[in-house]
């Protein structure tokens, strides 16, 4: 099963788009963040250095953090939204993404995790590819930086998810990197429509697919990287 999952992954198209010099629509980069003080100093500098031919904004949604997440985000010039509490019918990450989208001003919305690092041209490459191919969005599987056995476990789980989605790959989304047209997000119901789904990215992908939107899953090793957990304790607590 693991071998077939890896083959499925390697057969996915890879984003190698050159963005060129043409102006691109405004992009809102939305980062849901709960106790991400250790990760933001790696993510946010990469977003400060973007070569994006157009306007963009970075929104960090502080999801009831108990550390210095909000202060650190503000230090790097991000727009910070602080959430206080959680409605009973919501889970945390969909709630944070929902509020980030409500505050966003861009024509395109990029939802990305706090443990990602982006190349300077990466977001422009993704938006340019989606625009030029008339897509409703796209989702990427970034380079997964595995330095020990703990790091490999989430990657193995992701491969298993890819295997389970074989044959319906168009419905797969990876919550580490989801790019959507603003109107597609709005008209589909967005994260509000999957508010209590533990696997909100897969649920949203299935919803978009059922509604007929074109949001392909692609490999994005040259666009972004992720290191999910520093140790076993962090993996256990998510």
Tab-separated table of C-alpha atoms in Angstrom:
chain	number	residue	atom	x	y	z
A	1	UNK	CA	0.000	0.000	0.000
A	2	UNK	CA	2.820	2.411	0.894
A	3	UNK	CA	4.551	1.789	-2.433
A	4	UNK	CA	1.362	2.411	-4.388
A	5	UNK	CA	0.768	5.593	-2.405
A	6	UNK	CA	4.263	6.826	-3.224
A	7	UNK	CA	3.742	6.014	-6.897
A	8	UNK	CA	0.496	7.979	-6.803
A	9	UNK	CA	2.364	10.934	-5.320
A	10	UNK	CA	5.171	10.793	-7.874
A	11	UNK	CA	2.655	10.689	-10.711
A	12	UNK	CA	1.136	14.008	-9.632
A	13	UNK	CA	1.954	17.042	-11.822
A	14	UNK	CA	4.680	19.275	-10.426
A	15	UNK	CA	4.324	23.049	-10.252
A	16	UNK	CA	7.286	24.463	-12.175
A	17	UNK	CA	5.513	27.529	-13.520
A	18	UNK	CA	7.476	30.654	-14.363
A	19	UNK	CA	5.437	33.669	-13.284
A	20	UNK	CA	7.016	36.144	-15.730
A	21	UNK	CA	6.620	39.901	-15.336
A	22	UNK	CA	2.872	40.249	-15.821
A	23	UNK	CA	0.912	41.808	-12.981
A	24	UNK	CA	-1.093	39.351	-10.897
A	25	UNK	CA	-4.310	39.862	-8.891
A	26	UNK	CA	-4.051	40.809	-5.238
A	27	UNK	CA	-3.226	37.834	-3.015
A	28	UNK	CA	-4.196	37.353	0.637
A	29	UNK	CA	-1.988	34.861	2.483
A	30	UNK	CA	-3.884	33.498	5.486
A	31	UNK	CA	-2.028	31.701	8.295
A	32	UNK	CA	-4.102	30.001	11.022
A	33	UNK	CA	-1.852	29.950	14.074
A	34	UNK	CA	-2.294	28.441	17.517
A	35	UNK	CA	0.811	28.594	19.719
A	36	UNK	CA	3.115	29.016	16.724
A	37	UNK	CA	5.677	31.342	18.306
A	38	UNK	CA	8.469	28.937	17.376
A	39	UNK	CA	7.448	28.607	13.726
A	40	UNK	CA	6.463	32.146	12.746
A	41	UNK	CA	10.059	33.512	12.826
A	42	UNK	CA	10.815	31.044	10.014
A	43	UNK	CA	7.627	31.489	7.983
A	44	UNK	CA	7.101	35.245	8.078
A	45	UNK	CA	10.548	36.340	6.831
A	46	UNK	CA	9.999	34.133	3.783
A	47	UNK	CA	6.716	35.943	3.135
A	48	UNK	CA	8.354	39.354	3.559
A	49	UNK	CA	10.726	38.590	0.677
A	50	UNK	CA	8.179	37.550	-1.929
A	51	UNK	CA	8.743	38.520	-5.549
A	52	UNK	CA	5.060	38.977	-6.263
A	53	UNK	CA	4.131	41.198	-9.243
A	54	UNK	CA	1.100	42.700	-7.582
A	55	UNK	CA	-0.300	43.555	-4.167
A	56	UNK	CA	-0.360	40.992	-1.402
A	57	UNK	CA	-1.110	40.886	2.301
A	58	UNK	CA	-0.230	38.473	5.102
A	59	UNK	CA	-2.918	37.722	7.689
A	60	UNK	CA	-2.088	35.717	10.816
A	61	UNK	CA	-5.146	34.490	12.700
A	62	UNK	CA	-4.201	33.968	16.347
A	63	UNK	CA	-6.368	31.008	17.340
A	64	UNK	CA	-6.556	31.455	21.128
A	65	UNK	CA	-2.803	31.100	21.572
A	66	UNK	CA	-1.230	31.073	25.024
A	67	UNK	CA	2.235	32.026	23.758
A	68	UNK	CA	3.557	35.098	21.901
A	69	UNK	CA	2.090	34.156	18.518
A	70	UNK	CA	0.265	37.472	18.023
A	71	UNK	CA	3.185	39.635	19.176
A	72	UNK	CA	5.650	37.855	16.916
A	73	UNK	CA	3.317	38.090	13.923
A	74	UNK	CA	2.928	41.828	14.476
A	75	UNK	CA	6.695	42.241	14.736
A	76	UNK	CA	7.030	40.937	11.186
A	77	UNK	CA	4.371	43.291	9.877
A	78	UNK	CA	1.592	40.759	9.462
A	79	UNK	CA	-2.000	41.768	9.932
A	80	UNK	CA	-3.103	40.009	13.120
A	81	UNK	CA	-6.604	38.810	13.933
A	82	UNK	CA	-7.075	37.610	17.504
A	83	UNK	CA	-9.792	35.064	18.196
A	84	UNK	CA	-11.300	34.759	21.648
A	85	UNK	CA	-12.994	31.446	22.299
A	86	UNK	CA	-14.536	28.926	19.929
A	87	UNK	CA	-18.218	28.506	19.039
A	88	UNK	CA	-19.571	25.094	20.082
A	89	UNK	CA	-20.215	23.898	16.522
A	90	UNK	CA	-16.749	24.776	15.182
A	91	UNK	CA	-13.317	23.173	15.278
A	92	UNK	CA	-10.314	25.428	15.706
A	93	UNK	CA	-8.564	25.425	12.338
A	94	UNK	CA	-11.687	25.860	10.169
A	95	UNK	CA	-12.752	28.680	12.508
A	96	UNK	CA	-9.394	30.440	12.144
A	97	UNK	CA	-9.333	30.027	8.351
A	98	UNK	CA	-12.917	31.292	8.132
A	99	UNK	CA	-12.104	34.507	9.994
A	100	UNK	CA	-8.962	35.022	7.958
A	101	UNK	CA	-10.981	34.787	4.759
A	102	UNK	CA	-13.570	37.239	6.093
A	103	UNK	CA	-10.831	39.810	6.689
A	104	UNK	CA	-8.990	39.190	3.411
A	105	UNK	CA	-8.992	41.788	0.637
A	106	UNK	CA	-7.356	39.762	-2.129
A	107	UNK	CA	-8.889	38.265	-5.258
A	108	UNK	CA	-7.009	35.067	-4.433
A	109	UNK	CA	-6.758	33.432	-1.006
A	110	UNK	CA	-3.780	31.299	0.000
A	111	UNK	CA	-4.295	29.277	3.178
A	112	UNK	CA	-0.960	28.017	4.477
A	113	UNK	CA	0.261	26.529	7.743
A	114	UNK	CA	2.615	28.250	10.162
A	115	UNK	CA	5.231	25.521	9.765
A	116	UNK	CA	5.729	26.229	6.068
A	117	UNK	CA	8.514	28.209	4.423
A	118	UNK	CA	7.954	29.720	0.975
A	119	UNK	CA	10.338	30.495	-1.847
A	120	UNK	CA	10.343	34.117	-2.932
A	121	UNK	CA	8.636	33.351	-6.257
A	122	UNK	CA	6.435	30.516	-4.984
A	123	UNK	CA	3.089	32.270	-4.439
A	124	UNK	CA	3.455	34.125	-7.746
A	125	UNK	CA	4.145	30.832	-9.518
A	126	UNK	CA	1.020	29.282	-8.006
A	127	UNK	CA	-1.273	32.209	-8.821
A	128	UNK	CA	0.149	32.564	-12.339
A	129	UNK	CA	-0.388	28.875	-13.052
A	130	UNK	CA	-3.970	29.004	-11.795
A	131	UNK	CA	-4.761	32.172	-13.761
A	132	UNK	CA	-3.163	31.003	-17.008
A	133	UNK	CA	-4.908	27.617	-16.822
A	134	UNK	CA	-8.242	29.134	-15.796
A	135	UNK	CA	-8.387	27.098	-12.614
A	136	UNK	CA	-10.566	27.812	-9.609
A	137	UNK	CA	-7.590	27.163	-7.383
A	138	UNK	CA	-4.944	24.574	-6.639
A	139	UNK	CA	-3.438	22.748	-3.695
A	140	UNK	CA	0.213	21.848	-3.300
A	141	UNK	CA	2.131	19.169	-1.478
A	142	UNK	CA	5.276	21.039	-0.329
A	143	UNK	CA	8.649	19.463	0.288
A	144	UNK	CA	8.411	17.587	3.583
A	145	UNK	CA	11.640	17.969	5.547
A	146	UNK	CA	12.130	14.657	7.362
A	147	UNK	CA	15.111	14.683	9.712
A	148	UNK	CA	14.105	11.774	11.957
A	149	UNK	CA	11.489	9.037	12.371
A	150	UNK	CA	9.061	11.436	14.051
A	151	UNK	CA	9.040	13.684	10.982
A	152	UNK	CA	8.397	10.689	8.733
A	153	UNK	CA	5.128	9.658	10.415
A	154	UNK	CA	2.975	12.566	9.113
A	155	UNK	CA	4.489	12.055	5.652
A	156	UNK	CA	3.548	8.371	5.759
A	157	UNK	CA	0.023	9.355	6.767
A	158	UNK	CA	-0.127	11.811	3.877
A	159	UNK	CA	0.937	9.081	1.466
A	160	UNK	CA	-1.846	6.910	2.863
A	161	UNK	CA	-4.303	9.728	2.201
A	162	UNK	CA	-3.079	10.045	-1.363
A	163	UNK	CA	-3.531	6.318	-1.829
A	164	UNK	CA	-7.073	6.495	-0.492
A	165	UNK	CA	-7.784	9.304	-2.949
A	166	UNK	CA	-6.403	7.474	-5.957
A	167	UNK	CA	-8.894	7.800	-8.786
A	168	UNK	CA	-10.470	10.927	-7.330
A	169	UNK	CA	-7.349	13.059	-7.044
A	170	UNK	CA	-9.221	16.168	-8.165
A	171	UNK	CA	-10.994	16.195	-4.784
A	172	UNK	CA	-7.794	16.148	-2.718
A	173	UNK	CA	-6.652	19.259	-0.860
A	174	UNK	CA	-3.631	19.586	1.407
A	175	UNK	CA	-4.238	22.046	4.242
A	176	UNK	CA	-0.587	23.078	4.198
A	177	UNK	CA	-1.180	24.950	0.922
A	178	UNK	CA	-4.622	25.750	-0.507
A	179	UNK	CA	-5.027	28.508	-3.105
A	180	UNK	CA	-8.562	29.525	-4.132
A	181	UNK	CA	-10.244	32.294	-6.054
A	182	UNK	CA	-12.077	34.493	-3.588
A	183	UNK	CA	-15.451	34.060	-5.295
A	184	UNK	CA	-15.002	30.280	-5.428
A	185	UNK	CA	-14.277	30.202	-1.719
A	186	UNK	CA	-17.320	32.360	-1.012
A	187	UNK	CA	-19.758	30.592	-3.314
A	188	UNK	CA	-18.728	27.125	-2.110
A	189	UNK	CA	-19.356	28.014	1.526
A	190	UNK	CA	-15.659	27.847	2.367
A	191	UNK	CA	-14.535	26.626	5.755
A	192	UNK	CA	-17.903	27.487	7.265
A	193	UNK	CA	-19.333	24.575	5.288
A	194	UNK	CA	-16.852	22.158	6.920
A	195	UNK	CA	-16.732	23.837	10.318
A	196	UNK	CA	-16.814	20.654	12.405
A	197	UNK	CA	-14.769	18.371	10.140
A	198	UNK	CA	-11.522	17.068	11.741
A	199	UNK	CA	-10.018	16.704	8.231
A	200	UNK	CA	-11.279	20.038	7.011
A	201	UNK	CA	-8.986	20.131	3.979
A	202	UNK	CA	-10.250	16.816	2.612
A	203	UNK	CA	-13.850	17.765	3.375
A	204	UNK	CA	-13.459	21.094	1.580
A	205	UNK	CA	-11.811	19.371	-1.370
A	206	UNK	CA	-14.684	16.927	-1.674
A	207	UNK	CA	-17.165	19.798	-1.510
A	208	UNK	CA	-15.403	21.783	-4.223
A	209	UNK	CA	-15.255	18.700	-6.424
A	210	UNK	CA	-18.965	17.974	-5.984
A	211	UNK	CA	-19.741	21.568	-6.955
A	212	UNK	CA	-17.734	21.210	-10.149
A	213	UNK	CA	-14.782	23.482	-9.343
A	214	UNK	CA	-11.332	22.799	-10.818
A	215	UNK	CA	-8.819	22.723	-7.954
A	216	UNK	CA	-6.072	20.224	-8.823
A	217	UNK	CA	-3.580	18.770	-6.370
A	218	UNK	CA	0.049	19.200	-7.437
A	219	UNK	CA	3.564	18.634	-6.179
A	220	UNK	CA	5.164	21.813	-4.894
A	221	UNK	CA	8.639	20.903	-3.655
A	222	UNK	CA	10.144	23.881	-5.489
A	223	UNK	CA	7.545	26.289	-4.071
A	224	UNK	CA	7.362	25.590	-0.332
A	225	UNK	CA	8.722	23.350	2.403
A	226	UNK	CA	7.265	22.024	5.646
A	227	UNK	CA	8.664	20.600	8.823
A	228	UNK	CA	5.643	19.500	10.792
A	229	UNK	CA	6.998	18.511	14.220
A	230	UNK	CA	10.213	19.155	16.090
A	231	UNK	CA	9.761	16.203	18.449
A	232	UNK	CA	7.380	13.425	19.456
A	233	UNK	CA	5.632	15.601	22.044
A	234	UNK	CA	4.672	18.207	19.440
A	235	UNK	CA	3.400	15.480	17.124
A	236	UNK	CA	1.216	14.075	19.913
A	237	UNK	CA	-0.297	17.470	20.711
A	238	UNK	CA	-0.668	18.462	17.041
